[in-house]
mmCIF file of C-alpha atoms and ligand atoms in Angstrom:
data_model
loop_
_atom_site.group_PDB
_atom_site.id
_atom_site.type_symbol
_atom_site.label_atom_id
_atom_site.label_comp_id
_atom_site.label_asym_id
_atom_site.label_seq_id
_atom_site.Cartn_x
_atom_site.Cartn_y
_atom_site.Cartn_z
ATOM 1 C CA UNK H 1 250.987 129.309 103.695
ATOM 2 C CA UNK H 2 252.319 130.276 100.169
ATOM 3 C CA UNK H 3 253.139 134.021 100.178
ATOM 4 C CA UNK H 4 252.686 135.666 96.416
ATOM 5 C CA UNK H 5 254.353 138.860 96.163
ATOM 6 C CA UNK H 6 252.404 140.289 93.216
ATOM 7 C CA UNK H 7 250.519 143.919 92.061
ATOM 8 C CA UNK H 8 246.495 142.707 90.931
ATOM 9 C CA UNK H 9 247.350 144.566 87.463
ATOM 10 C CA UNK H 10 250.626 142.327 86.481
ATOM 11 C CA UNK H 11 249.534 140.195 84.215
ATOM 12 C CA UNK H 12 252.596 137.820 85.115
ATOM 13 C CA UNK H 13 251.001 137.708 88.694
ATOM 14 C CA UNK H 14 247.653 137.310 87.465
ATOM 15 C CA UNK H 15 249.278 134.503 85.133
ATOM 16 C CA UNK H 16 250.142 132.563 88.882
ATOM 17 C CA UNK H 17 247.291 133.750 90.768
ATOM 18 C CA UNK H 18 244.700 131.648 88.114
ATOM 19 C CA UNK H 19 246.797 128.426 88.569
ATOM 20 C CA UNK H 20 246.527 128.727 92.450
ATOM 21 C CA UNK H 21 242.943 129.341 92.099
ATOM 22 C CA UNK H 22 242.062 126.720 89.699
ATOM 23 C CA UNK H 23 244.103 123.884 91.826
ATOM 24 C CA UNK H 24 242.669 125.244 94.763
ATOM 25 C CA UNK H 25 245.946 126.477 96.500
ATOM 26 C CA UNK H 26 245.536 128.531 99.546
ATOM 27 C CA UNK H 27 247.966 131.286 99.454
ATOM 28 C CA UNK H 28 248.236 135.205 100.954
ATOM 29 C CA UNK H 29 248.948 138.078 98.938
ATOM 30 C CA UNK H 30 251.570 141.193 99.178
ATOM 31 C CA UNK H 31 251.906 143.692 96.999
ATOM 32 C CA UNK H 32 255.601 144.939 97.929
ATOM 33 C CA UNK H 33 257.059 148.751 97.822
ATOM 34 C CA UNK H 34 257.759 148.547 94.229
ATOM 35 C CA UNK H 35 259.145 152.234 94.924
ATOM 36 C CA UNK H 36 262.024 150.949 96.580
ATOM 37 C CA UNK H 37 263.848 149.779 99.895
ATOM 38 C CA UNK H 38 261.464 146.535 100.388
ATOM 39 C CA UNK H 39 264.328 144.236 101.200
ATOM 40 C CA UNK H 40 262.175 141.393 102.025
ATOM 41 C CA UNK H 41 260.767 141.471 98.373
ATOM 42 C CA UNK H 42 264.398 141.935 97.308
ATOM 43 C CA UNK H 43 265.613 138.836 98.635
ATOM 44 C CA UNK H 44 262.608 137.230 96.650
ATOM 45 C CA UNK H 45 263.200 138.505 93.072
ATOM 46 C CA UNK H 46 266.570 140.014 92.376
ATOM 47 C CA UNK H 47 265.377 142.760 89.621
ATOM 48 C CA UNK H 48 262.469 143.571 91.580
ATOM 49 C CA UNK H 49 259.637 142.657 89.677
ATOM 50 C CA UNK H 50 256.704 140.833 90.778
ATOM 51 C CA UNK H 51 255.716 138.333 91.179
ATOM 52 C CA UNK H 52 257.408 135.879 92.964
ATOM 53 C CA UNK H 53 256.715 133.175 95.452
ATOM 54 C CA UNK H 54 257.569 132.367 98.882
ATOM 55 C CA UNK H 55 257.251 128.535 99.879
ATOM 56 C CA UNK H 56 258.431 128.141 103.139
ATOM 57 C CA UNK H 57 262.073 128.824 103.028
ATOM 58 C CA UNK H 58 262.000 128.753 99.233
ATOM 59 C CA UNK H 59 261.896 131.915 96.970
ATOM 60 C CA UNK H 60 261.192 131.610 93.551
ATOM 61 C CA UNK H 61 260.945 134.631 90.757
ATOM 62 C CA UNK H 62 259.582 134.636 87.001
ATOM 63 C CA UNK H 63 256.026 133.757 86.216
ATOM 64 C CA UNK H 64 256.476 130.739 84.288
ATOM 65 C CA UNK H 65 259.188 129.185 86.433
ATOM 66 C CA UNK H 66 256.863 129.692 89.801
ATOM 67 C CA UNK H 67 254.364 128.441 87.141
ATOM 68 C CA UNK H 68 256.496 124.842 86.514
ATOM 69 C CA UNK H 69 257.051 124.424 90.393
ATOM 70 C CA UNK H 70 253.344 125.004 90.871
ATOM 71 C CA UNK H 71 252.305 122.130 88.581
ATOM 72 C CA UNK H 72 255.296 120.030 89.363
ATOM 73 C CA UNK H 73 254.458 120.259 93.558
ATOM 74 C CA UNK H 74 251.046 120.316 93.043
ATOM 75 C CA UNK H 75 250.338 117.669 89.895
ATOM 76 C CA UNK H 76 246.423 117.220 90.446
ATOM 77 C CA UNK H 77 244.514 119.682 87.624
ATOM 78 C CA UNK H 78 248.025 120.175 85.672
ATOM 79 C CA UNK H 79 248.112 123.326 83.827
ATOM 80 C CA UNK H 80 250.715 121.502 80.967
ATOM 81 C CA UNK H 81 248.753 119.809 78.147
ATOM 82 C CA UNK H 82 249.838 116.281 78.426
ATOM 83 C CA UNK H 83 252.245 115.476 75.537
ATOM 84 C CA UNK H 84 255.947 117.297 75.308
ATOM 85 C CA UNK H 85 254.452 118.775 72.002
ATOM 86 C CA UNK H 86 251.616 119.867 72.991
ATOM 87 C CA UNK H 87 253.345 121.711 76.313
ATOM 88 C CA UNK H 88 256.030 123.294 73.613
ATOM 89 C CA UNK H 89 253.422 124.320 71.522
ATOM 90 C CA UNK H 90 251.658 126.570 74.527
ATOM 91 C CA UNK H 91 254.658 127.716 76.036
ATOM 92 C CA UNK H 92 255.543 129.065 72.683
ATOM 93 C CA UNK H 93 252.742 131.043 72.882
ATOM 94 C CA UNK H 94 253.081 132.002 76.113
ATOM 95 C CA UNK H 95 256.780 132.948 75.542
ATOM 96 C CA UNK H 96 255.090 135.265 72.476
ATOM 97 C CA UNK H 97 252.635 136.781 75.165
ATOM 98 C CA UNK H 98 255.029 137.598 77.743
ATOM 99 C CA UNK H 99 257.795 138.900 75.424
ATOM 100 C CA UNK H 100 255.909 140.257 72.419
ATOM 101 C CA UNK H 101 252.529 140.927 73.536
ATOM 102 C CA UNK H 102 252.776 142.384 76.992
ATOM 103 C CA UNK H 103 255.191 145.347 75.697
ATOM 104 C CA UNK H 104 252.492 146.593 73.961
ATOM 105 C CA UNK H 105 249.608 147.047 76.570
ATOM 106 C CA UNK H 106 253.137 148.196 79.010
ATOM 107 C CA UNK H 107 253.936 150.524 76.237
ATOM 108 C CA UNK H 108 250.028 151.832 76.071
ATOM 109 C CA UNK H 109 249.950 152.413 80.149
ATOM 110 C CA UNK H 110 252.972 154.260 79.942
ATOM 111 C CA UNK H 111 251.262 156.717 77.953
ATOM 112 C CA UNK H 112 247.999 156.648 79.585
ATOM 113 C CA UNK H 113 248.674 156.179 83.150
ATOM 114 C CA UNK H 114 252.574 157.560 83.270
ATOM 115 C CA UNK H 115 251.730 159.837 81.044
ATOM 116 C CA UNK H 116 255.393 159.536 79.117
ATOM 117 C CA UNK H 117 254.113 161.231 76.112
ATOM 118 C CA UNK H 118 251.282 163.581 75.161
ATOM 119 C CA UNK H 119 249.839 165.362 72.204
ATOM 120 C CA UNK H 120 251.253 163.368 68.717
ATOM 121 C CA UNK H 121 253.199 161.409 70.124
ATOM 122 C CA UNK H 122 251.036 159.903 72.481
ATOM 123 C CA UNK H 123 248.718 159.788 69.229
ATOM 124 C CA UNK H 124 251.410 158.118 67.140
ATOM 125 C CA UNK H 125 252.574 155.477 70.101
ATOM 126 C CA UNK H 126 248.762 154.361 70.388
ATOM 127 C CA UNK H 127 247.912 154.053 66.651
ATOM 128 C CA UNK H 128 251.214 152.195 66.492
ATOM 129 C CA UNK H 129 250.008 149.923 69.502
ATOM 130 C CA UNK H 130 246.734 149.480 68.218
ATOM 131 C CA UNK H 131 247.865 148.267 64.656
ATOM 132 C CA UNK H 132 250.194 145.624 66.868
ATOM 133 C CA UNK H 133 247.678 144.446 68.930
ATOM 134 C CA UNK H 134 245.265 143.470 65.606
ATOM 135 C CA UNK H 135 248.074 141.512 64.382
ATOM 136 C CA UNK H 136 248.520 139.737 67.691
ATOM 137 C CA UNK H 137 245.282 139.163 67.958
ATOM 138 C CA UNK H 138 245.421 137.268 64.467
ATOM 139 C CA UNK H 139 248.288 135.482 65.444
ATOM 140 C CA UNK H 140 246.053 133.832 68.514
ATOM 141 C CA UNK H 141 242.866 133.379 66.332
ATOM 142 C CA UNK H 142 245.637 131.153 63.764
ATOM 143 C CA UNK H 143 246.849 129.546 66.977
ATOM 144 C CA UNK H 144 243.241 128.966 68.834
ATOM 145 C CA UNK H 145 242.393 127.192 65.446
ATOM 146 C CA UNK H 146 239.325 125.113 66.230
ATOM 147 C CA UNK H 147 240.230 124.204 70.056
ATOM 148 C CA UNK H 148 238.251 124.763 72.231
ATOM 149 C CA UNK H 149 241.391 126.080 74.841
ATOM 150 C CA UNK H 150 244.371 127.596 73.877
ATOM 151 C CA UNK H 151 245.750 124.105 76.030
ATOM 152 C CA UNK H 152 243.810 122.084 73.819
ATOM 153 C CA UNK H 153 240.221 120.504 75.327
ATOM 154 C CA UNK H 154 240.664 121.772 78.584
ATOM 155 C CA UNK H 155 241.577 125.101 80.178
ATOM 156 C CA UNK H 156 244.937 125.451 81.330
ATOM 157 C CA UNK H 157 248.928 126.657 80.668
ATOM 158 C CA UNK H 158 248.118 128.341 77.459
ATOM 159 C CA UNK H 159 244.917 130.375 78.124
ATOM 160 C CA UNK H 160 246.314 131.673 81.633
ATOM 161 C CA UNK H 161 249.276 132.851 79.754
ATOM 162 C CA UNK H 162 246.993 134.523 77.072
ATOM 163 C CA UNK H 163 243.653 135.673 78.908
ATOM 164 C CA UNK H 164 246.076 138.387 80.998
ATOM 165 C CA UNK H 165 247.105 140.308 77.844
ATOM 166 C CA UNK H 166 243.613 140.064 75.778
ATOM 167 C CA UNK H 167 242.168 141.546 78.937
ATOM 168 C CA UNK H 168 245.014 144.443 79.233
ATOM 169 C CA UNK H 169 244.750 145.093 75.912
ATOM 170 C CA UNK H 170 240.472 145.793 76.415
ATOM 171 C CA UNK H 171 241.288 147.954 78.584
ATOM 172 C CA UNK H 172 242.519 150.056 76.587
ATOM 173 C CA UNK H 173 240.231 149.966 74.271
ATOM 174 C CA UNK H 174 241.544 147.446 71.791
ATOM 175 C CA UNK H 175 238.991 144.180 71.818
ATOM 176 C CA UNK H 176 239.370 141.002 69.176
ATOM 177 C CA UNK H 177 236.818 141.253 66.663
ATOM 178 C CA UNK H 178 233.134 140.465 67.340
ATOM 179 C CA UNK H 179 232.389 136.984 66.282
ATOM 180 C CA UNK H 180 236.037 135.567 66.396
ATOM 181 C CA UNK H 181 237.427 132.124 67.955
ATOM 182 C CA UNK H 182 239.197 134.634 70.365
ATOM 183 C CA UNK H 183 236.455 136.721 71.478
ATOM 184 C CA UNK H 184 234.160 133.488 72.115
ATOM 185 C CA UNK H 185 237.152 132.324 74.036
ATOM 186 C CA UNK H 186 237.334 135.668 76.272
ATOM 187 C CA UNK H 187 233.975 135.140 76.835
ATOM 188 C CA UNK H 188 234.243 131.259 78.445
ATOM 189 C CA UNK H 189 237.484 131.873 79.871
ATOM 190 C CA UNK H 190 236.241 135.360 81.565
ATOM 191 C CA UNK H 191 233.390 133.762 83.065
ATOM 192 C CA UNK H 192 235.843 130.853 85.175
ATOM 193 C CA UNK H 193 236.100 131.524 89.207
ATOM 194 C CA UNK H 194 239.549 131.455 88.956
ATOM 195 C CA UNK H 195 239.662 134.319 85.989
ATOM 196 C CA UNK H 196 236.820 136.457 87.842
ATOM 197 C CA UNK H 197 238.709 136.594 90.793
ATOM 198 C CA UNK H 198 241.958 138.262 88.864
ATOM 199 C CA UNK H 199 239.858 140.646 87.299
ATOM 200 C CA UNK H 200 238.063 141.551 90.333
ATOM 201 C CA UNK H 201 241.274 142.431 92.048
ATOM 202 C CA UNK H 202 242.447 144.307 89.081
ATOM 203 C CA UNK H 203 239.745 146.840 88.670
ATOM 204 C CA UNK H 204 239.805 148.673 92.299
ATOM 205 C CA UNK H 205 243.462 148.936 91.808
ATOM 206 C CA UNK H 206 243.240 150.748 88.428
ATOM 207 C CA UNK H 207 240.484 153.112 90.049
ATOM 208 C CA UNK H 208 243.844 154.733 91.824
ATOM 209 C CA UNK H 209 246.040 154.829 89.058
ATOM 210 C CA UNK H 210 244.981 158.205 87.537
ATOM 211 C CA UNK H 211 247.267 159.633 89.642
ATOM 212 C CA UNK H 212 249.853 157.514 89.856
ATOM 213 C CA UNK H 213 251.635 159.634 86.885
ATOM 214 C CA UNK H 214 252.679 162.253 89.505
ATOM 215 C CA UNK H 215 254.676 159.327 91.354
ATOM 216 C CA UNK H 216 256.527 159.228 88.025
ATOM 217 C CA UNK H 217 257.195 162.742 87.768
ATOM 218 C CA UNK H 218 258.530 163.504 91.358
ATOM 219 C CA UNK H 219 261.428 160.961 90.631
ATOM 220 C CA UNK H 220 259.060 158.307 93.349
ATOM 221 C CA UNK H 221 258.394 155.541 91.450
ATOM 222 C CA UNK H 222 261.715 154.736 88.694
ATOM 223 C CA UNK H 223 259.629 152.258 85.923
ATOM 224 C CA UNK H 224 261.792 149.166 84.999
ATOM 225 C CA UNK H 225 262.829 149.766 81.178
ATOM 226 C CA UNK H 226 263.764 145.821 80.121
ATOM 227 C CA UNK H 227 264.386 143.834 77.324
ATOM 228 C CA UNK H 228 261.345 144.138 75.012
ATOM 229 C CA UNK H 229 259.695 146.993 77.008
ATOM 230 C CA UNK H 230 262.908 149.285 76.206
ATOM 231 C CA UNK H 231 262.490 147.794 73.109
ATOM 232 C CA UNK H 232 258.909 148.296 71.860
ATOM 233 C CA UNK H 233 259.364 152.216 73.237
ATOM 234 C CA UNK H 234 262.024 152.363 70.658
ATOM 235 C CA UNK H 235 261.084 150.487 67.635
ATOM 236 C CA UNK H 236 257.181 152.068 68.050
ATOM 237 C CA UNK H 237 258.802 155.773 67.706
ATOM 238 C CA UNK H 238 259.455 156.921 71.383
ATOM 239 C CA UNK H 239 263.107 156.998 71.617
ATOM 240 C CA UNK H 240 262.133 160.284 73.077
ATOM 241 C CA UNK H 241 260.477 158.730 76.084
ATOM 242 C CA UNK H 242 263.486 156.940 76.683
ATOM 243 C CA UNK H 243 265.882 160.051 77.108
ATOM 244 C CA UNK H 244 263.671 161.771 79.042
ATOM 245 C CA UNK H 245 262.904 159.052 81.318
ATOM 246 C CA UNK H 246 267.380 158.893 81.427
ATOM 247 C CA UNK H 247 267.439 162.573 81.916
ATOM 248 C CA UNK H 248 265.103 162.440 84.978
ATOM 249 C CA UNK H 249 266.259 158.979 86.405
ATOM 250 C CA UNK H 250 262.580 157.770 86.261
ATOM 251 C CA UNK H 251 263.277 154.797 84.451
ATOM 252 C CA UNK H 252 265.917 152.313 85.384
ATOM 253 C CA UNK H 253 267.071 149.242 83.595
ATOM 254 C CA UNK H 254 268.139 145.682 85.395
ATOM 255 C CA UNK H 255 269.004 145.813 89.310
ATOM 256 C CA UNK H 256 272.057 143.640 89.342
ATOM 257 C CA UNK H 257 271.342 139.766 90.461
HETATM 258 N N1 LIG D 1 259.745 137.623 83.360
HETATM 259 C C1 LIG D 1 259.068 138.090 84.535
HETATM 260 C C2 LIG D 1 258.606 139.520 84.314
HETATM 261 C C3 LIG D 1 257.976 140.143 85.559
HETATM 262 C C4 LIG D 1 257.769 141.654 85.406
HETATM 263 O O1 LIG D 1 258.363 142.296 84.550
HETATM 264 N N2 LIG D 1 256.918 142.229 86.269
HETATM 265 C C5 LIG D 1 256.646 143.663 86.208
HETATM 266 C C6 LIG D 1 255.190 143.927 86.550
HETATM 267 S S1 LIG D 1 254.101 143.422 85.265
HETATM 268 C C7 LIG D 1 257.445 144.390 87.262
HETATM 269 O O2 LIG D 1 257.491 143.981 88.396
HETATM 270 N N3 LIG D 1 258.066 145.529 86.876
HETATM 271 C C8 LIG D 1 258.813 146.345 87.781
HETATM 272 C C9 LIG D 1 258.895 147.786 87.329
HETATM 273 O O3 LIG D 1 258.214 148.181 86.370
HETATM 274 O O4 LIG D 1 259.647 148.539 87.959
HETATM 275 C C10 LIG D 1 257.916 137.139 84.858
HETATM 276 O O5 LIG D 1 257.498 136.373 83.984
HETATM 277 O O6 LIG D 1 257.481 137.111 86.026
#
């Protein structure tokens, strides 16, 4: 059976996890010592991030390529839209979401759950991370348009590589406006098995992460600090963050391939 090393609140796992479940995949579920020494997981994803998939003697890493080999292997109820442009124009949204978006909510846990910053600047990171998140939010009503799916008629590629962030982000408090093209989207694509299923995994595991900040602390868990996470901590005002985090060795940036 397919083995999906994943954590229920990724939103790149929860990106896989809907395609399995909407073709109908069988496949178990690990979530791997993200704290370290977990070779298995190692061998699986080189800069130890989940998720990443186990087929047989194959190991693959990064949501969207595990996403191609899904729908290649597995070609009945494609996830791609059916022309080249229309599968550019939704993994340009998706590349967006997982590069642009997803700092954001990242950026807002790290504050709330991590607890990286308190007082203003927790204040400042948030109001910064809420003004980001409208504007995202009015990029996707603009690229919704009048479809009906981000993919186009039917559900696929481009709303499982949205419906992960919209969710994180109301979570936290920041929802699409009443009445928009994006919040009657939410609505259908929140009510699909496949969806449900994500988001009924997710919410046990955030019941336990009020403490999880005191993993952070002790020098236990050492956050991965990449690309356009390092990035949105500096540009939204928390350089701060990021020395601390140095100064304590609780953040870390790429393991080496
Ligand atoms: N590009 C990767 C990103 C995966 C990723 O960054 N996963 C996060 C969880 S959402 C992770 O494992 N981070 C490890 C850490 O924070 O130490 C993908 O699309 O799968």
């Amino acid at each position: 059976m397919l083995k999906l090393y994943e954590h229920p609140l990724s939103p790149y796992a929860q990106k896989v996890k809907i395609a399995l479940y909407e073709k109908g995949i069988p496949f178990e579920t690990t979530i791997p010592n993200l704290f370290g020494g977990d070779d298995e997981f190692a061998r699986t994803s080189p800069r130890l991030e989940v998720p990443s998939l186990v087929d047989g003697e194959l190991a693959i890493f990064d949501s969207s390529i595990i996403l191609e080999y899904i729908d290649d292997k597995w070609p009945e109820h494609p996830m791609r839209p059916a022309t080249p442009a229309e599968r550019a124009r939704v993994r340009m949204i998706e590349e967006i979401c997982d590069t642009y978006y997803e700092a954001i909510n990242w950026g807002l846990a790290e504050i709330r759950y991590f607890r990286r910053a308190t007082g203003d600047l927790a204040a400042k990171l948030t109001e910064r991370a809420g003004r980001q998140i409208a504007g995202m939010h009015a990029r996707l009503e603009r690229d919704l348009g009048s479809r009906t799916y981000f993919n186009g008629e039917d559900f696929g590629w481009g709303d499982l590589s949205v419906f992960p962030y919209v969710n994180g982000s109301m979570g936290f408090g920041f929802t699409p406006p009443s009445g928009s093209a994006l919040s009657e989207w939410y609505g259908r694509v929140a009510a699909r098995d496949s969806v449900r299923l994500c988001i009924d995994a997710a919410l046990p595991a955030l019941a336990g992460f009020d403490q999880v900040h005191q993993l952070v602390e002790s020098g236990a868990f050492v956050r991965e600090y990449r690309d356009h996470r390092l990035e949105w901590m500096i540009r939204s005002g928390g350089i701060e963050v990021v020395l601390e985090g140095l100064e304590r060795k609780n953040i870390r940036f790429h393991v080496e391939p």
